[in-house]
mmCIF file of C-alpha atoms in Angstrom:
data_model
loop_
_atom_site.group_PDB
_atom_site.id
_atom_site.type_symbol
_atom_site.label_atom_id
_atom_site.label_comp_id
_atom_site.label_asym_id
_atom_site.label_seq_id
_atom_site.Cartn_x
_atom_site.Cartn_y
_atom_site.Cartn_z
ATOM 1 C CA UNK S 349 90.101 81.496 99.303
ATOM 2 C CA UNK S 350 91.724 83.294 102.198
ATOM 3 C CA UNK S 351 91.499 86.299 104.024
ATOM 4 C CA UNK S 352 95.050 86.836 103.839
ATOM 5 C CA UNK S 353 94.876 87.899 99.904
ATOM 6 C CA UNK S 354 92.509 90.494 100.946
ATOM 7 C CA UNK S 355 94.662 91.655 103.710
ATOM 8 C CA UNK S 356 97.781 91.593 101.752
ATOM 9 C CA UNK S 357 95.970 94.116 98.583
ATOM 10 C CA UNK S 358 94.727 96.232 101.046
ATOM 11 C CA UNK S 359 98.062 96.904 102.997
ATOM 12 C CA UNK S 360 99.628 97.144 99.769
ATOM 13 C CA UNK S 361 97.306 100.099 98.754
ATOM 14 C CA UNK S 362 97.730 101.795 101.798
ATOM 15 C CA UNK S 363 101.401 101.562 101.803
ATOM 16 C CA UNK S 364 100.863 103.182 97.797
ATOM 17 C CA UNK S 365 98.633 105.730 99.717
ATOM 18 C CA UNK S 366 101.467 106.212 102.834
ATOM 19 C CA UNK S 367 104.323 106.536 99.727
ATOM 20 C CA UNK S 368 102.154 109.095 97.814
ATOM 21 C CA UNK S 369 101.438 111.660 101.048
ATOM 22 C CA UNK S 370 104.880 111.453 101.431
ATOM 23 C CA UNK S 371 106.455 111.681 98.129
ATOM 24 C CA UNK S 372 104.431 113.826 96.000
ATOM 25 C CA UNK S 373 104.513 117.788 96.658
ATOM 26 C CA UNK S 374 101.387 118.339 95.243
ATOM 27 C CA UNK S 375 98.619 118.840 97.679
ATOM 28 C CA UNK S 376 95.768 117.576 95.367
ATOM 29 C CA UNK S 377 98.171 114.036 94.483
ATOM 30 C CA UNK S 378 98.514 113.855 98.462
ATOM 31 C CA UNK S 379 94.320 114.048 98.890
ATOM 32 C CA UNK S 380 94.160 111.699 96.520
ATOM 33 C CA UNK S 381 96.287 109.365 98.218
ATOM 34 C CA UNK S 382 94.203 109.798 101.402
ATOM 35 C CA UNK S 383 91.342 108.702 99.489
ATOM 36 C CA UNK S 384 93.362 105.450 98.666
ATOM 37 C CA UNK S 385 94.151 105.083 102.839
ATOM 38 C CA UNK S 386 90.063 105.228 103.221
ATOM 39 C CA UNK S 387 89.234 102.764 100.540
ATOM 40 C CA UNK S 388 92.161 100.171 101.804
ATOM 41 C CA UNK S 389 90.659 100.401 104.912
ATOM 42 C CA UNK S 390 87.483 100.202 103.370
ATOM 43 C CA UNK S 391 87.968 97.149 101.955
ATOM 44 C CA UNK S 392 89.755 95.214 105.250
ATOM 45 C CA UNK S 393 86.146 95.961 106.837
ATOM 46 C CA UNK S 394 84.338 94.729 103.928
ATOM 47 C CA UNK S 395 86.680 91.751 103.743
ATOM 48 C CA UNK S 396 86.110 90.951 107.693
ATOM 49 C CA UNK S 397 82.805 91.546 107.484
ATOM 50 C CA UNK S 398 82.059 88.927 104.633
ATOM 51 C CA UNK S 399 84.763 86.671 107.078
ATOM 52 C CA UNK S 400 82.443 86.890 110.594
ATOM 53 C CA UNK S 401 79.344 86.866 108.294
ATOM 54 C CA UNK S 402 77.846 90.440 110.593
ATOM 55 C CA UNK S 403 76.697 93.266 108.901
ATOM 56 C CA UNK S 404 78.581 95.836 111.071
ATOM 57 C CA UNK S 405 82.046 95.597 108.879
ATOM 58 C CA UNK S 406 80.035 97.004 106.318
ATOM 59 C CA UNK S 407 78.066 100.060 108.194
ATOM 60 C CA UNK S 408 81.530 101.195 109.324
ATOM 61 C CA UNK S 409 82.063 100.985 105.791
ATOM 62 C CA UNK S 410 79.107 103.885 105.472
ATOM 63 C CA UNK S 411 80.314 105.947 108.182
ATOM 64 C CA UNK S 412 84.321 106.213 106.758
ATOM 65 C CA UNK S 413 82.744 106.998 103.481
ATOM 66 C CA UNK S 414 80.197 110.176 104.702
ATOM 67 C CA UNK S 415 83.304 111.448 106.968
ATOM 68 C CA UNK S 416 85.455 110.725 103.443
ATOM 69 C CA UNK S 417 83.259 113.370 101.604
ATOM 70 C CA UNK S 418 83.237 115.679 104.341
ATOM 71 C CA UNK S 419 86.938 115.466 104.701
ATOM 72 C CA UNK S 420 87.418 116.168 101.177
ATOM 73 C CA UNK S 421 85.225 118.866 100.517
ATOM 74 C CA UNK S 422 86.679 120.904 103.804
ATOM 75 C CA UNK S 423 89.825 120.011 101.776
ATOM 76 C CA UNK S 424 89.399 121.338 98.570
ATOM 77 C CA UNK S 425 87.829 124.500 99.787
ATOM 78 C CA UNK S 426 90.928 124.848 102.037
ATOM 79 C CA UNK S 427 93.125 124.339 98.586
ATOM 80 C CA UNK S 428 90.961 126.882 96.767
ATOM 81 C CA UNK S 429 91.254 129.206 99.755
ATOM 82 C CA UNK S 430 94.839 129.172 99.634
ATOM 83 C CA UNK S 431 95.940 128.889 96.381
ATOM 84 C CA UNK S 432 93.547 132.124 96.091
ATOM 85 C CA UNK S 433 96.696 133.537 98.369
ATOM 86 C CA UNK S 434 99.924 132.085 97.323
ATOM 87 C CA UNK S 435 99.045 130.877 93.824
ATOM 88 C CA UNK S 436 100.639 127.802 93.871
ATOM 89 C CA UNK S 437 99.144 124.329 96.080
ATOM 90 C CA UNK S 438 102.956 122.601 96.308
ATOM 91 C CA UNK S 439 102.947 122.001 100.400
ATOM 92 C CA UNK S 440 106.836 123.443 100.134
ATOM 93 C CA UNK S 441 105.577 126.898 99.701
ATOM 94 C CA UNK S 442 102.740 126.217 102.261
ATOM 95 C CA UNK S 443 105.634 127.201 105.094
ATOM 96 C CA UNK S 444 105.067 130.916 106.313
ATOM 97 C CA UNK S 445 104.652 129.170 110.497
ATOM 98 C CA UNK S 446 107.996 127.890 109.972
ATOM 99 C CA UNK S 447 110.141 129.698 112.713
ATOM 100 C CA UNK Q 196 85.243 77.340 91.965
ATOM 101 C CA UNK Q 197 88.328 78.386 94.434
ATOM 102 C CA UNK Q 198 90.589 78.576 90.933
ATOM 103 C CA UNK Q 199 88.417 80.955 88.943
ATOM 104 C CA UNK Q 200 87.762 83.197 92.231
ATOM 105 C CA UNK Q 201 91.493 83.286 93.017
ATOM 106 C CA UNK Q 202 92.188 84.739 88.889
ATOM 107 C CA UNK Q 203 89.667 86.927 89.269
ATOM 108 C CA UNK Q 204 90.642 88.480 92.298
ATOM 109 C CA UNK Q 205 94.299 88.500 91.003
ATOM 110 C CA UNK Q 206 93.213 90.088 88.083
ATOM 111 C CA UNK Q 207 91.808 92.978 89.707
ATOM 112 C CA UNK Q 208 94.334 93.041 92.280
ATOM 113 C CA UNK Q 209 96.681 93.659 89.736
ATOM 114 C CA UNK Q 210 94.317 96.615 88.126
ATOM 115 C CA UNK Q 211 93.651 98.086 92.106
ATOM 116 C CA UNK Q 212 97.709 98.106 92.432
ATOM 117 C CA UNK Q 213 98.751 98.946 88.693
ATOM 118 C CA UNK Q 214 96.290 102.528 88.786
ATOM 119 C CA UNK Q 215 97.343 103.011 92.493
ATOM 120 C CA UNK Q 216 101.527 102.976 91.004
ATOM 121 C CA UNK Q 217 99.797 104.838 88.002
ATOM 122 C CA UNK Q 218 98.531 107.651 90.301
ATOM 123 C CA UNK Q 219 101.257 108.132 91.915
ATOM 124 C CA UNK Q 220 103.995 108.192 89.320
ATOM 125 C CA UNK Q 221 101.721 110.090 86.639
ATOM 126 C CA UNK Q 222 102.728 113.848 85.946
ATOM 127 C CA UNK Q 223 98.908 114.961 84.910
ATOM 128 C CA UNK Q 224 96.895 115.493 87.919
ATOM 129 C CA UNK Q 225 93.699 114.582 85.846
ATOM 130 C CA UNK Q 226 95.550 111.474 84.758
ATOM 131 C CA UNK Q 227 95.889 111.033 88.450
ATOM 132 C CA UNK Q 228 92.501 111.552 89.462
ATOM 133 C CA UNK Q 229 91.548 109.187 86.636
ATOM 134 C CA UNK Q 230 93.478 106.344 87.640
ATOM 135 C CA UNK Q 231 92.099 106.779 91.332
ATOM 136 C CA UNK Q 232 88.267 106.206 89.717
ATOM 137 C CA UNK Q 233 89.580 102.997 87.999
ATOM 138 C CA UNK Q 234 90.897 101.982 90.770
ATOM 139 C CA UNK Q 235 87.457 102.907 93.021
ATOM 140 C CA UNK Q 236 85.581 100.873 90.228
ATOM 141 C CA UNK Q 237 88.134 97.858 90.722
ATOM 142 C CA UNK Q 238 87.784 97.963 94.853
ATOM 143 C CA UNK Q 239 83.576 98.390 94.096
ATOM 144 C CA UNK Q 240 83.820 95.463 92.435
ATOM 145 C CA UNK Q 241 86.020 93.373 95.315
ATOM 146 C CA UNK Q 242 83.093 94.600 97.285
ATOM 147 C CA UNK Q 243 80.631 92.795 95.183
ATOM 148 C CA UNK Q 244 82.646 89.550 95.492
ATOM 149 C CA UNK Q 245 82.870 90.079 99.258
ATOM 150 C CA UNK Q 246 78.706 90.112 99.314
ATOM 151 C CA UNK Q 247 78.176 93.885 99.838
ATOM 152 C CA UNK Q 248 76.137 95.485 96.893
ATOM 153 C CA UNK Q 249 75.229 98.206 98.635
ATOM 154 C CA UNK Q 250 78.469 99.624 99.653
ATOM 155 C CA UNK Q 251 79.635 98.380 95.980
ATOM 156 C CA UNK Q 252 77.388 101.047 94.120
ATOM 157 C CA UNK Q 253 78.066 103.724 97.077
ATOM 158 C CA UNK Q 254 81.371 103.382 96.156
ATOM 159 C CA UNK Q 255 80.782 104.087 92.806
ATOM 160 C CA UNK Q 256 78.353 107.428 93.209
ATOM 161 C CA UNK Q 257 80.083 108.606 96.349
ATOM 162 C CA UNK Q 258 83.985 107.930 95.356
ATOM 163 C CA UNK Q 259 83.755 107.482 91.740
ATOM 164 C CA UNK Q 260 81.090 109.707 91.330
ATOM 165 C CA UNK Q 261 81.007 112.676 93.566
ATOM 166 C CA UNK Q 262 84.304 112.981 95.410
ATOM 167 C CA UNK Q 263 86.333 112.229 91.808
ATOM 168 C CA UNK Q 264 84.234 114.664 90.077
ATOM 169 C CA UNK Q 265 84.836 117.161 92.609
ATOM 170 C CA UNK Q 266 88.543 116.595 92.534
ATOM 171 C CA UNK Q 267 88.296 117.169 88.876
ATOM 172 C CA UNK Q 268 86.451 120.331 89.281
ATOM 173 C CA UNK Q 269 88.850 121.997 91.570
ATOM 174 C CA UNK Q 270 92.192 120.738 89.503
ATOM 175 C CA UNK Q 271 90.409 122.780 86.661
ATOM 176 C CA UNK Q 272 89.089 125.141 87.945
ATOM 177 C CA UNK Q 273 92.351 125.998 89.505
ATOM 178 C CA UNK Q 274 94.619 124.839 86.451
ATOM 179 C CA UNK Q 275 96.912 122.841 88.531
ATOM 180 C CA UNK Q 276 97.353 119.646 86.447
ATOM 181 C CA UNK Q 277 100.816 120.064 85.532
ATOM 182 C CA UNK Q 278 102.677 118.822 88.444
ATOM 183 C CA UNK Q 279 106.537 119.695 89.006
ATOM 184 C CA UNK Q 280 108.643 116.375 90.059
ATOM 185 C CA UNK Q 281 111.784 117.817 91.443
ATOM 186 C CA UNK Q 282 112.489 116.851 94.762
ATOM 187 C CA UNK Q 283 113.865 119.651 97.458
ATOM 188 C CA UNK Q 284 115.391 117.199 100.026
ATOM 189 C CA UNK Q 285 118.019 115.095 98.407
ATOM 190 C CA UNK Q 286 117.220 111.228 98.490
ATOM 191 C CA UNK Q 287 113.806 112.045 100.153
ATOM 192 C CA UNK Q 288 112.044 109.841 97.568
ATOM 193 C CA UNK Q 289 113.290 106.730 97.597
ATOM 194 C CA UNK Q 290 113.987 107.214 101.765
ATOM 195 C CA UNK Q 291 110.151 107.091 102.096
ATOM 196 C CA UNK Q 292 109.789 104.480 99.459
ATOM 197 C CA UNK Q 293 112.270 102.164 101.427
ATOM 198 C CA UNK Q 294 110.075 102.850 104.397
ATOM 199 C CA UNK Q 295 106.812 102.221 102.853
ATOM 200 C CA UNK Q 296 108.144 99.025 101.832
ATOM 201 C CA UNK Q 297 109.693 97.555 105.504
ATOM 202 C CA UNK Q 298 106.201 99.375 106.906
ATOM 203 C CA UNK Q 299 104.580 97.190 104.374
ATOM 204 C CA UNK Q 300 106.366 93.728 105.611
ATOM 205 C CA UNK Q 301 105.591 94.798 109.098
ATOM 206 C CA UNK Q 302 101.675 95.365 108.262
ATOM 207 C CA UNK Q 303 101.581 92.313 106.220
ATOM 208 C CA UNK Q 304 103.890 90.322 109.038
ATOM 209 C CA UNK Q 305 101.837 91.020 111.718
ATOM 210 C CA UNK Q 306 97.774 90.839 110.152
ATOM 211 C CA UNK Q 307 99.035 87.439 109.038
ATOM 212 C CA UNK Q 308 100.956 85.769 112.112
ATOM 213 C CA UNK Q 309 99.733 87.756 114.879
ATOM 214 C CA UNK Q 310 96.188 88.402 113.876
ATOM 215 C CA UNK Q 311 95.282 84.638 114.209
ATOM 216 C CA UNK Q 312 92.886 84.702 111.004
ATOM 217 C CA UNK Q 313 94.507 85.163 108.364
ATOM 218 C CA UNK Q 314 94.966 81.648 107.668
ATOM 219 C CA UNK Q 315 91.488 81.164 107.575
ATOM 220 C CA UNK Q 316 89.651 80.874 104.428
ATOM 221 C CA UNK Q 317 86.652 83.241 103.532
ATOM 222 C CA UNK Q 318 82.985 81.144 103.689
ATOM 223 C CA UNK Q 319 82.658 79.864 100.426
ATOM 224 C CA UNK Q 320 79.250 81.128 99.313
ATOM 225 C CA UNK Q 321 79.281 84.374 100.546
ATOM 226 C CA UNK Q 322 75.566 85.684 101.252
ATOM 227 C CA UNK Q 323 74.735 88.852 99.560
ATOM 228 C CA UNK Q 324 73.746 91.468 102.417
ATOM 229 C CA UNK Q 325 70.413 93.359 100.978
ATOM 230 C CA UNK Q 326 70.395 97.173 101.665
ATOM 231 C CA UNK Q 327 66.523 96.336 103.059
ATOM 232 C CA UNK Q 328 68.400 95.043 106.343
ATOM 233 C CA UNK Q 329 71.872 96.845 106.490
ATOM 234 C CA UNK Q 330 68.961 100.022 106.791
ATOM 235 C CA UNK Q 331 67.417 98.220 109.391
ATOM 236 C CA UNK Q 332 70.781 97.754 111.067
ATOM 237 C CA UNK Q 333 71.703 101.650 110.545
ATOM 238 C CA UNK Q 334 68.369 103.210 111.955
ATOM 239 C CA UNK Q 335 68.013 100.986 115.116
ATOM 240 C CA UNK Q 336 71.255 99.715 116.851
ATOM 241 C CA UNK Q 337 73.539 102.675 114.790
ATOM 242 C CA UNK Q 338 71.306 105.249 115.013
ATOM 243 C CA UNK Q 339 73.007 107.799 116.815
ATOM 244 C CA UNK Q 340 76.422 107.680 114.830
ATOM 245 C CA UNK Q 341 73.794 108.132 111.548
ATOM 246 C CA UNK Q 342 72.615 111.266 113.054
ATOM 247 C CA UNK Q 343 76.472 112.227 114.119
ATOM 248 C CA UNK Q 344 77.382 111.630 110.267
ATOM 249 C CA UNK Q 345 74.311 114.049 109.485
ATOM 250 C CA UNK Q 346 76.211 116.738 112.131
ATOM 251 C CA UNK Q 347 79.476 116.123 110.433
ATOM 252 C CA UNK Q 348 78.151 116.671 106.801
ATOM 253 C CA UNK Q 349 76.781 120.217 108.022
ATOM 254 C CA UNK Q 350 79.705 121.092 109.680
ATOM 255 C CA UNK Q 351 81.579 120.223 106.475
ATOM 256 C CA UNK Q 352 79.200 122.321 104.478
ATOM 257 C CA UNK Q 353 79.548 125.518 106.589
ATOM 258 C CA UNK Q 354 82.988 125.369 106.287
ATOM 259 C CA UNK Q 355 83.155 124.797 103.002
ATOM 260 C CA UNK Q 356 81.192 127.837 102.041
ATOM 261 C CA UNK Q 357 83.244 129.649 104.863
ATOM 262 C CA UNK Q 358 86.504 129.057 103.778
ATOM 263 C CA UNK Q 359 85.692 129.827 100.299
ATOM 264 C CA UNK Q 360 83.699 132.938 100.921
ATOM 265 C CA UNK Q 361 84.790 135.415 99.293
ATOM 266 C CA UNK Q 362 84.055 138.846 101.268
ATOM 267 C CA UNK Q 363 83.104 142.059 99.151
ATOM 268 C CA UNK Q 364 83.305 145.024 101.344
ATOM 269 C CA UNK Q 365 79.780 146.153 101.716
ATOM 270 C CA UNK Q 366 78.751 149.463 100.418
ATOM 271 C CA UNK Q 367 78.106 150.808 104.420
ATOM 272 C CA UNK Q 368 81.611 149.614 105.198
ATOM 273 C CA UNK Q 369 83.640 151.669 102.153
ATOM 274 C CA UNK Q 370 81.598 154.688 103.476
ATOM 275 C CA UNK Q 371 83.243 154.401 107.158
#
């Protein structure tokens, strides 16, 4: 079977993940569709990895994950933080720098 | 068995793309979050063909598990799930769709033609890679990004609690 199925369904879920950061309004929806960036990517390594027969692919795998969490909880606290302020989490209403 | 590996991996291609669509057209942001752990489960799965249990079932307690539940947690706790879909720039939706598609041809276009390997099948047994020696891996020749990771994490956690902090003015300060 070739690579270039696993390469195809992984730049198709990023491109879903590209689409939903820049479609959807909703600031949850758009972490979400980070989370779909990082597991497309995810899986490429993976993929390449099982390809070159090294185990490397798949540590890198580890590391995206742990900065993954991290990224996500720094995230959601920032949400919490500022819906505490403004009462809403739609990015549109997120503009009070705009000159 | 190339014909039985290449349904099953259409099969859950299918699923991976069908709850990726799902989470991005449903209106329910715990829908949303629930088609993103099916589709975790689907990609932990693809990792299991590809030979990598480990990160398979990290997947699932780190993505599926934790990070999901988490999401869940602050959609509640917030009561956000009802999500608006009216659009304040005219046309902006299908303008980024259209681009997400050519950037899709482009991605796809150049991993397979310029990237050499793509034509090239995957081994056919693939060897399962034991957690015993991706560990052995980690704590010798990566050791130093594992302890950066441990750095990161902390820094995560203090600003976590940071941002979220709420301050009470203190008793001394009301007096002054």
């Amino acid at each position: 079977m070739p690579i270039t199925y696993y390469i195809v369904l992984s730049s198709i879920l990023f491109v879903l993940g590209v689409i939903g950061v820049v479609v959807r309004r909703n600031a949850i929806v758009i972490f979400m569709s980070l989370e779909l960036m990082f597991n497309a990517a995810n899986l490429l390594f993976v993929a390449f990895a099982a390809y070159y027969q090294i185990i490397t692919g798949q540590l890198f795998v580890f590391f995206v994950m742990t900065v993954a969490a991290a990224e996500v909880a720094v995230g959601l606290a920032l949400m919490v933080a500022i819906f505490r302020a403004k009462h809403s989490i739609d990015v549109d209403q997120m503009s009070s720098l705009k000159g | 068995m190339p014909v039985i590996q290449i349904v099953i991996f259409a099969i859950l291609g299918l699923v991976a793309v069908g709850t990726a669509v799902g989470m991005l057209l449903s209106r329910n942001a715990v829908y949303a979050a629930l088609f993103l752990v099916l589709n975790f489960a689907t990609i932990a799965i693809l990792y299991l063909i590809l030979g990598a249990p480990f990160i398979a079932l990290a997947q699932i307690t780190v993505y599926a598990g934790a990070i999901m539940v988490l999401f869940l947690f602050v959609i509640m706790l917030l009561g956000v799930e009802k999500l608006p879909f009216k659009e304040r720039l005219r046309g902006q939706r299908l303008i980024a769709i259209l681009l997400g598609v050519v950037f899709l041809g482009e991605a796809v276009l150049y991993l397979v033609y310029r990237g050499q390997a793509g034509q090239l099948p995957l081994p056919d047994a693939i060897q399962f890679v034991s957690p015993a020696e991706l560990g052995r891996v980690l704590f010798s020749q990566y050791m130093l990004p594992f302890e950066i990771t441990s750095i990161i994490l902390l820094a995560a956690l203090v600003g976590a609690i940071v941002l979220t902090h709420h301050d009470k003015p203190t008793p001394a300060a009301e007096q002054i």
